[in-house]
């Protein structure tokens, strides 16, 4: 795959809305890939991160060109200024993901025990090429129905030098497509051999030998989850001009800053017990880059927090959005109070996915921690259709 070279970028008449959507999808994919590269010490996945980072450079340059041409008077310049901030922040997310990938490409390294603890906190993500004889070749994702059958999602497809980000039900897999699969390890064990023809052979995860190192890794896993959530919420706040979501991003950024302080303390304590303290350098590198992602998420929300008008280009992106992110407070005694949640999905007939819960006495619950029972006072961050969001709000009230 050829490298994207921002030095040769020239203006092309392109929809700013389309560029913003592609930058958002690319930023989210970069976070996934960079952590996967570190988790599996995969040089191949790390190189995909580098290529996507170059792609982001091209996208942000084209978006800036288009915005400069779009500002015809001071009023339009004022409404476009926050959009420039969104573009710069997306590029910052890409840079942070590239820094995480350097742990692999520049052989900075991580303690092997750290990989074992990290693997318990994130879903399996693998890169596989569709073989011609695969039962999936030539079929749409809707026809294959991987997610319902195995819990595994195709989160991106690379076809030659073109990326299909957020592939939908009508996306058809072709022989030679490079797919990125994410899901539970048991599901990946079934899907990967059928797709690629190669066996899935995860390496056994070593146990951390140092308690303080395990605590440091627990902190970095939570930082990762909160930073990813912050990016989701930040884009949601901009697309839907939602100040409540923007304020939750601010809360998340404060939490990530606090976690980084604890993470640094645990890492320094672990260094005193480690046979080779230099091996912890990659862990510190990972912590710094993760915190930068939450900073970038906060920068995305600046226009919303400053109550600046949303430019029509953002409104157009909203109108084409099938899913929205919402913030819901569970009222004590409501129908959601006491409802069990399994794998982030409430036990109701509403097609709404819970991304995170902020509980007054426990803080943020994300990832595996979402397997809980909702109660009065919980602040729920969820994703779903507009109709389901309205019904979900009614259940919480």
Short mmCIF file of C-alpha atoms in Angstrom, two decimals:
data_model
loop_
_atom_site.label_atom_id
_atom_site.label_comp_id
_atom_site.label_asym_id
_atom_site.label_seq_id
_atom_site.Cartn_x
_atom_site.Cartn_y
_atom_site.Cartn_z
CA UNK A 1 0.00 0.00 0.00
CA UNK A 2 1.47 3.33 -1.01
CA UNK A 3 2.11 6.02 1.56
CA UNK A 4 -0.14 9.08 1.58
CA UNK A 5 2.08 12.12 1.07
CA UNK A 6 0.59 15.37 2.37
CA UNK A 7 3.26 17.35 0.47
CA UNK A 8 1.53 16.58 -2.84
CA UNK A 9 -2.02 17.43 -1.69
CA UNK A 10 -3.88 19.74 -4.03
CA UNK A 11 -7.35 21.20 -3.69
CA UNK A 12 -10.18 19.01 -4.93
CA UNK A 13 -13.85 20.04 -4.81
CA UNK A 14 -15.00 17.79 -1.97
CA UNK A 15 -17.92 17.97 0.45
CA UNK A 16 -16.74 19.23 3.84
CA UNK A 17 -19.46 17.11 5.40
CA UNK A 18 -18.05 13.95 3.79
CA UNK A 19 -14.54 14.89 4.88
CA UNK A 20 -15.69 15.43 8.48
CA UNK A 21 -17.46 12.05 8.55
CA UNK A 22 -14.41 10.28 7.10
CA UNK A 23 -12.09 12.01 9.59
CA UNK A 24 -14.33 10.92 12.47
CA UNK A 25 -14.41 7.30 11.26
CA UNK A 26 -10.66 7.29 10.63
CA UNK A 27 -9.89 8.70 14.09
CA UNK A 28 -11.99 6.03 15.81
CA UNK A 29 -10.42 3.24 13.73
CA UNK A 30 -6.92 4.54 14.50
CA UNK A 31 -7.53 4.23 18.25
CA UNK A 32 -8.67 0.61 17.83
CA UNK A 33 -5.76 -0.34 15.58
CA UNK A 34 -3.04 1.34 17.63
CA UNK A 35 -3.97 -0.50 20.84
CA UNK A 36 -4.35 -3.75 18.93
CA UNK A 37 -0.85 -3.32 17.47
CA UNK A 38 0.56 -2.91 20.98
CA UNK A 39 -1.48 -5.72 22.49
CA UNK A 40 -0.40 -8.26 19.87
CA UNK A 41 3.04 -6.74 19.18
CA UNK A 42 1.93 -6.71 15.55
CA UNK A 43 4.21 -4.83 13.18
CA UNK A 44 1.69 -5.35 10.35
CA UNK A 45 -1.14 -3.64 12.24
CA UNK A 46 1.25 -0.89 13.40
CA UNK A 47 2.07 -0.14 9.76
CA UNK A 48 -1.67 0.11 8.99
CA UNK A 49 -1.81 2.78 11.72
CA UNK A 50 1.06 4.69 10.09
CA UNK A 51 -0.67 4.60 6.69
CA UNK A 52 -3.98 5.77 8.17
CA UNK A 53 -2.18 8.56 10.01
CA UNK A 54 -0.86 9.80 6.66
CA UNK A 55 -4.38 9.51 5.25
CA UNK A 56 -5.65 11.71 8.08
CA UNK A 57 -3.02 14.33 7.19
CA UNK A 58 -4.44 14.46 3.66
CA UNK A 59 -8.03 14.64 4.89
CA UNK A 60 -7.39 17.49 7.31
CA UNK A 61 -5.47 19.45 4.66
CA UNK A 62 -8.32 19.08 2.16
CA UNK A 63 -10.89 20.00 4.80
CA UNK A 64 -8.98 23.18 5.66
CA UNK A 65 -8.78 24.15 1.98
CA UNK A 66 -12.52 23.65 1.55
CA UNK A 67 -13.35 25.65 4.68
CA UNK A 68 -11.14 28.56 3.59
CA UNK A 69 -13.05 28.74 0.32
CA UNK A 70 -16.40 28.45 2.11
CA UNK A 71 -15.92 31.51 4.39
CA UNK A 72 -17.32 34.41 2.38
CA UNK A 73 -18.04 36.85 5.21
CA UNK A 74 -17.31 37.36 8.95
CA UNK A 75 -20.49 35.59 10.05
CA UNK A 76 -19.59 32.45 8.12
CA UNK A 77 -16.02 32.63 9.43
CA UNK A 78 -17.41 32.65 12.98
CA UNK A 79 -19.53 29.53 12.44
CA UNK A 80 -16.71 27.75 10.59
CA UNK A 81 -14.11 28.39 13.30
CA UNK A 82 -15.35 25.50 15.53
CA UNK A 83 -15.25 23.19 12.51
CA UNK A 84 -11.56 24.01 12.10
CA UNK A 85 -11.14 23.03 15.74
CA UNK A 86 -12.81 19.68 15.06
CA UNK A 87 -10.45 19.08 12.14
CA UNK A 88 -7.35 19.92 14.19
CA UNK A 89 -8.50 17.70 17.08
CA UNK A 90 -9.12 14.73 14.78
CA UNK A 91 -5.57 15.15 13.49
CA UNK A 92 -4.35 15.22 17.11
CA UNK A 93 -6.11 11.89 17.77
CA UNK A 94 -4.35 10.45 14.71
CA UNK A 95 -0.97 11.70 15.97
CA UNK A 96 -1.58 10.13 19.39
CA UNK A 97 -2.52 6.81 17.75
CA UNK A 98 0.67 7.03 15.68
CA UNK A 99 2.66 7.55 18.88
CA UNK A 100 1.09 4.41 20.36
CA UNK A 101 2.03 2.44 17.23
CA UNK A 102 5.66 3.60 17.65
CA UNK A 103 5.88 1.32 20.68
CA UNK A 104 5.92 -1.47 18.06
CA UNK A 105 7.50 0.16 14.99
CA UNK A 106 10.39 1.70 16.94
CA UNK A 107 10.70 -1.34 19.23
CA UNK A 108 10.21 0.72 22.38
CA UNK A 109 8.73 -2.41 23.90
CA UNK A 110 6.45 -3.26 26.80
CA UNK A 111 6.77 -5.74 29.67
CA UNK A 112 5.33 -9.07 28.50
CA UNK A 113 3.32 -9.33 31.70
CA UNK A 114 1.66 -6.06 30.78
CA UNK A 115 0.28 -7.55 27.56
CA UNK A 116 -1.44 -10.28 29.59
CA UNK A 117 -3.25 -7.79 31.79
CA UNK A 118 -4.11 -5.54 28.84
CA UNK A 119 -5.62 -8.42 26.86
CA UNK A 120 -8.14 -9.02 29.65
CA UNK A 121 -9.44 -5.46 29.33
CA UNK A 122 -9.97 -5.16 25.57
CA UNK A 123 -11.72 -7.13 22.87
CA UNK A 124 -9.69 -9.19 20.41
CA UNK A 125 -8.90 -7.35 17.18
CA UNK A 126 -7.27 -9.19 14.28
CA UNK A 127 -6.38 -8.45 10.67
CA UNK A 128 -7.28 -11.10 8.12
CA UNK A 129 -7.33 -11.34 4.32
CA UNK A 130 -10.40 -12.87 2.66
CA UNK A 131 -9.33 -15.98 0.75
CA UNK A 132 -11.01 -16.84 -2.53
CA UNK A 133 -12.42 -20.13 -1.18
CA UNK A 134 -13.87 -18.53 1.96
CA UNK A 135 -17.59 -18.98 2.58
CA UNK A 136 -17.69 -15.20 3.18
CA UNK A 137 -16.23 -14.20 -0.21
CA UNK A 138 -18.75 -12.52 -2.49
CA UNK A 139 -21.37 -12.15 0.26
CA UNK A 140 -22.69 -9.09 2.07
CA UNK A 141 -22.20 -8.55 5.80
CA UNK A 142 -25.98 -8.74 6.21
CA UNK A 143 -26.02 -12.14 4.53
CA UNK A 144 -23.08 -13.42 6.60
CA UNK A 145 -24.57 -12.00 9.84
CA UNK A 146 -21.35 -12.48 11.79
CA UNK A 147 -22.29 -10.24 14.71
CA UNK A 148 -25.51 -12.10 15.54
CA UNK A 149 -23.89 -15.51 15.16
CA UNK A 150 -20.50 -14.92 16.80
CA UNK A 151 -20.38 -11.43 18.31
CA UNK A 152 -17.57 -10.55 15.87
CA UNK A 153 -17.82 -7.27 13.92
CA UNK A 154 -16.08 -6.25 10.71
CA UNK A 155 -15.02 -2.72 11.73
CA UNK A 156 -13.14 -1.82 8.53
CA UNK A 157 -12.13 -3.20 5.13
CA UNK A 158 -9.11 -2.22 3.04
CA UNK A 159 -9.47 -2.95 -0.67
CA UNK A 160 -6.19 -2.21 -2.43
CA UNK A 161 -5.48 1.36 -1.24
CA UNK A 162 -9.08 2.28 -0.45
CA UNK A 163 -10.62 1.96 3.02
CA UNK A 164 -14.25 1.12 3.77
CA UNK A 165 -14.78 2.54 7.25
CA UNK A 166 -17.81 1.48 9.28
CA UNK A 167 -18.90 -1.09 6.67
CA UNK A 168 -22.67 -1.59 6.61
CA UNK A 169 -25.03 -4.49 5.91
CA UNK A 170 -24.75 -4.02 2.13
CA UNK A 171 -20.92 -4.13 2.13
CA UNK A 172 -19.84 -7.16 0.08
CA UNK A 173 -16.55 -8.91 0.93
CA UNK A 174 -14.30 -9.74 -2.00
CA UNK A 175 -11.31 -12.09 -2.23
CA UNK A 176 -8.17 -10.19 -1.26
CA UNK A 177 -9.99 -7.72 1.01
CA UNK A 178 -8.03 -6.97 4.19
CA UNK A 179 -10.59 -7.03 7.01
CA UNK A 180 -10.32 -5.88 10.61
CA UNK A 181 -12.33 -8.10 12.94
CA UNK A 182 -13.19 -7.23 16.53
CA UNK A 183 -15.05 -9.25 19.13
CA UNK A 184 -14.75 -11.90 21.85
CA UNK A 185 -11.81 -14.28 21.44
CA UNK A 186 -14.09 -17.34 21.20
CA UNK A 187 -15.94 -15.77 18.27
CA UNK A 188 -12.73 -14.74 16.51
CA UNK A 189 -11.47 -18.33 16.84
CA UNK A 190 -14.45 -19.44 14.70
CA UNK A 191 -14.51 -16.59 12.17
CA UNK A 192 -10.81 -16.02 11.43
CA UNK A 193 -10.01 -19.50 9.99
CA UNK A 194 -13.13 -19.45 7.79
CA UNK A 195 -12.28 -16.00 6.48
CA UNK A 196 -8.53 -16.33 5.95
CA UNK A 197 -7.85 -20.04 5.78
CA UNK A 198 -5.28 -19.70 8.56
CA UNK A 199 -5.69 -20.96 12.13
CA UNK A 200 -6.22 -18.38 14.87
CA UNK A 201 -3.40 -18.88 17.36
CA UNK A 202 -3.46 -16.31 20.18
CA UNK A 203 -0.39 -16.29 22.37
CA UNK A 204 -0.96 -17.31 25.99
CA UNK A 205 -1.15 -14.22 28.16
CA UNK A 206 1.52 -14.11 30.90
CA UNK A 207 0.46 -13.10 34.38
CA UNK A 208 1.83 -9.87 35.84
CA UNK A 209 4.52 -10.70 38.38
CA UNK A 210 4.42 -7.30 40.07
CA UNK A 211 1.28 -6.05 41.84
CA UNK A 212 2.04 -2.39 41.15
CA UNK A 213 2.48 -3.16 37.46
CA UNK A 214 -0.93 -4.82 37.42
CA UNK A 215 -2.45 -1.71 39.01
CA UNK A 216 -0.73 0.51 36.42
CA UNK A 217 -2.13 -1.60 33.59
CA UNK A 218 -5.62 -1.52 35.11
CA UNK A 219 -5.34 2.27 35.09
CA UNK A 220 -4.20 2.40 31.45
CA UNK A 221 -7.07 0.11 30.34
CA UNK A 222 -9.59 2.40 32.03
CA UNK A 223 -7.87 5.45 30.51
CA UNK A 224 -8.18 3.84 27.08
CA UNK A 225 -11.88 3.09 27.53
CA UNK A 226 -12.66 6.57 28.84
CA UNK A 227 -10.65 8.28 26.09
CA UNK A 228 -12.48 6.29 23.39
CA UNK A 229 -15.79 7.21 25.00
CA UNK A 230 -14.72 10.88 25.14
CA UNK A 231 -14.06 10.89 21.39
CA UNK A 232 -17.50 9.35 20.72
CA UNK A 233 -19.23 11.88 22.96
CA UNK A 234 -17.25 14.80 21.56
CA UNK A 235 -18.38 14.09 18.01
CA UNK A 236 -21.91 13.51 19.26
CA UNK A 237 -21.94 16.87 21.05
CA UNK A 238 -20.83 18.67 17.87
CA UNK A 239 -23.13 16.83 15.47
CA UNK A 240 -26.17 17.38 17.67
CA UNK A 241 -25.12 20.69 19.25
CA UNK A 242 -25.61 19.07 22.67
CA UNK A 243 -24.04 20.94 25.57
CA UNK A 244 -24.80 18.13 28.06
CA UNK A 245 -22.69 15.70 26.03
CA UNK A 246 -19.90 18.29 25.79
CA UNK A 247 -19.92 18.66 29.58
CA UNK A 248 -19.62 14.88 29.97
CA UNK A 249 -16.52 15.03 27.74
CA UNK A 250 -15.09 17.58 30.17
CA UNK A 251 -15.88 15.22 33.08
CA UNK A 252 -14.16 12.36 31.26
CA UNK A 253 -11.07 14.44 30.53
CA UNK A 254 -10.75 15.32 34.23
CA UNK A 255 -11.10 11.63 35.13
CA UNK A 256 -8.43 10.60 32.61
CA UNK A 257 -6.04 13.24 33.99
CA UNK A 258 -6.56 11.85 37.50
CA UNK A 259 -6.03 8.30 36.25
CA UNK A 260 -2.80 9.31 34.55
CA UNK A 261 -1.43 10.63 37.85
CA UNK A 262 -2.23 7.32 39.56
CA UNK A 263 -0.88 5.39 36.57
CA UNK A 264 2.46 7.24 36.75
CA UNK A 265 2.70 6.53 40.50
CA UNK A 266 2.05 2.80 40.07
CA UNK A 267 4.53 2.62 37.17
CA UNK A 268 7.30 4.28 39.21
CA UNK A 269 6.66 1.90 42.10
CA UNK A 270 6.76 -1.07 39.72
CA UNK A 271 10.10 0.16 38.36
CA UNK A 272 11.62 -0.29 41.82
CA UNK A 273 10.75 -4.01 41.70
CA UNK A 274 11.35 -4.70 38.02
CA UNK A 275 14.46 -6.57 36.88
CA UNK A 276 14.72 -4.18 33.94
CA UNK A 277 13.09 -0.80 34.71
CA UNK A 278 13.85 0.40 31.15
CA UNK A 279 11.27 -2.11 29.90
CA UNK A 280 8.58 0.12 31.43
CA UNK A 281 9.40 2.97 29.05
CA UNK A 282 6.79 1.81 26.54
CA UNK A 283 4.14 1.77 29.26
CA UNK A 284 4.82 5.43 30.08
CA UNK A 285 4.74 6.23 26.34
CA UNK A 286 1.31 4.55 26.13
CA UNK A 287 -0.03 6.56 29.08
CA UNK A 288 1.03 9.91 27.63
CA UNK A 289 -0.51 9.18 24.22
CA UNK A 290 -3.77 7.94 25.78
CA UNK A 291 -4.13 11.15 27.79
CA UNK A 292 -3.57 13.19 24.60
CA UNK A 293 -6.58 11.47 23.02
CA UNK A 294 -8.86 12.70 25.82
CA UNK A 295 -7.38 16.21 25.45
CA UNK A 296 -8.20 16.10 21.73
CA UNK A 297 -11.77 15.01 22.50
CA UNK A 298 -12.21 18.04 24.75
CA UNK A 299 -10.87 20.31 21.99
CA UNK A 300 -13.55 18.97 19.63
CA UNK A 301 -16.27 20.28 21.97
CA UNK A 302 -14.92 23.83 22.26
CA UNK A 303 -17.46 25.38 19.89
CA UNK A 304 -20.37 23.72 21.73
CA UNK A 305 -19.14 24.79 25.17
CA UNK A 306 -18.67 28.37 23.90
CA UNK A 307 -22.23 28.32 22.54
CA UNK A 308 -21.17 29.13 18.97
CA UNK A 309 -23.71 28.50 16.22
CA UNK A 310 -23.44 25.24 14.32
CA UNK A 311 -22.52 25.67 10.67
CA UNK A 312 -25.03 24.21 8.14
CA UNK A 313 -22.39 21.68 6.99
CA UNK A 314 -22.60 20.04 10.42
CA UNK A 315 -26.40 20.09 10.34
CA UNK A 316 -26.28 18.21 7.02
CA UNK A 317 -24.13 15.54 8.63
CA UNK A 318 -26.72 15.22 11.42
CA UNK A 319 -29.57 14.71 8.95
CA UNK A 320 -27.77 11.74 7.40
CA UNK A 321 -26.94 10.11 10.73
CA UNK A 322 -28.83 6.88 11.47
CA UNK A 323 -27.69 6.73 15.09
CA UNK A 324 -27.39 9.35 17.78
CA UNK A 325 -25.59 9.45 21.12
CA UNK A 326 -27.67 10.57 24.08
CA UNK A 327 -27.25 11.33 27.78
CA UNK A 328 -30.04 10.03 30.02
CA UNK A 329 -30.49 10.35 33.80
CA UNK A 330 -32.31 7.43 35.45
CA UNK A 331 -34.97 8.75 37.83
CA UNK A 332 -35.53 6.75 41.00
CA UNK A 333 -38.68 4.65 40.66
CA UNK A 334 -38.68 4.82 36.85
CA UNK A 335 -39.05 1.73 34.67
CA UNK A 336 -35.28 1.62 34.10
CA UNK A 337 -34.54 1.76 37.84
CA UNK A 338 -33.62 -1.85 38.72
CA UNK A 339 -33.29 -3.02 35.10
CA UNK A 340 -30.45 -5.49 34.54
CA UNK A 341 -27.88 -4.71 31.89
CA UNK A 342 -25.96 -7.45 30.10
CA UNK A 343 -23.02 -6.66 27.80
CA UNK A 344 -24.01 -3.01 27.62
CA UNK A 345 -27.55 -3.65 26.29
CA UNK A 346 -30.58 -3.02 28.52
CA UNK A 347 -33.03 -5.89 28.99
CA UNK A 348 -35.82 -4.08 27.11
CA UNK A 349 -37.23 -4.29 23.61
CA UNK A 350 -35.55 -0.98 22.65
CA UNK A 351 -32.60 -1.14 20.26
CA UNK A 352 -30.32 1.09 22.34
CA UNK A 353 -26.74 0.22 23.30
CA UNK A 354 -25.29 1.54 26.54
CA UNK A 355 -21.76 2.87 26.04
CA UNK A 356 -21.08 3.91 29.63
CA UNK A 357 -22.68 4.71 32.99
CA UNK A 358 -21.60 7.48 35.35
CA UNK A 359 -22.67 6.49 38.86
CA UNK A 360 -22.56 9.15 41.59
CA UNK A 361 -20.77 6.95 44.15
CA UNK A 362 -18.63 4.83 41.78
CA UNK A 363 -17.61 7.09 38.90
CA UNK A 364 -17.55 5.79 35.31
CA UNK A 365 -18.51 2.23 34.41
CA UNK A 366 -17.32 1.15 30.95
CA UNK A 367 -16.44 -2.11 29.21
CA UNK A 368 -17.00 -5.18 31.36
CA UNK A 369 -18.12 -2.99 34.28
CA UNK A 370 -21.37 -2.16 32.45
CA UNK A 371 -22.71 -5.63 33.32
CA UNK A 372 -24.72 -4.23 36.23
CA UNK A 373 -28.21 -3.18 37.33
CA UNK A 374 -29.37 0.35 36.61
CA UNK A 375 -30.46 2.49 39.53
CA UNK A 376 -31.77 5.97 40.25
CA UNK A 377 -29.17 8.69 39.72
CA UNK A 378 -27.22 6.81 37.04
CA UNK A 379 -26.20 8.95 34.07
CA UNK A 380 -26.35 6.74 30.97
CA UNK A 381 -24.49 7.41 27.74
CA UNK A 382 -26.17 5.40 24.99
CA UNK A 383 -26.30 5.02 21.22
CA UNK A 384 -29.36 4.18 19.15
CA UNK A 385 -31.90 5.42 16.64
CA UNK A 386 -33.79 8.66 17.29
CA UNK A 387 -36.99 6.73 17.98
CA UNK A 388 -35.36 4.34 20.44
CA UNK A 389 -33.61 7.25 22.18
CA UNK A 390 -36.96 8.95 22.80
CA UNK A 391 -38.46 5.70 24.15
CA UNK A 392 -35.39 5.12 26.32
CA UNK A 393 -35.70 8.63 27.80
CA UNK A 394 -39.36 7.93 28.59
CA UNK A 395 -38.43 4.73 30.48
CA UNK A 396 -35.84 6.62 32.52
CA UNK A 397 -38.16 9.50 33.46
#
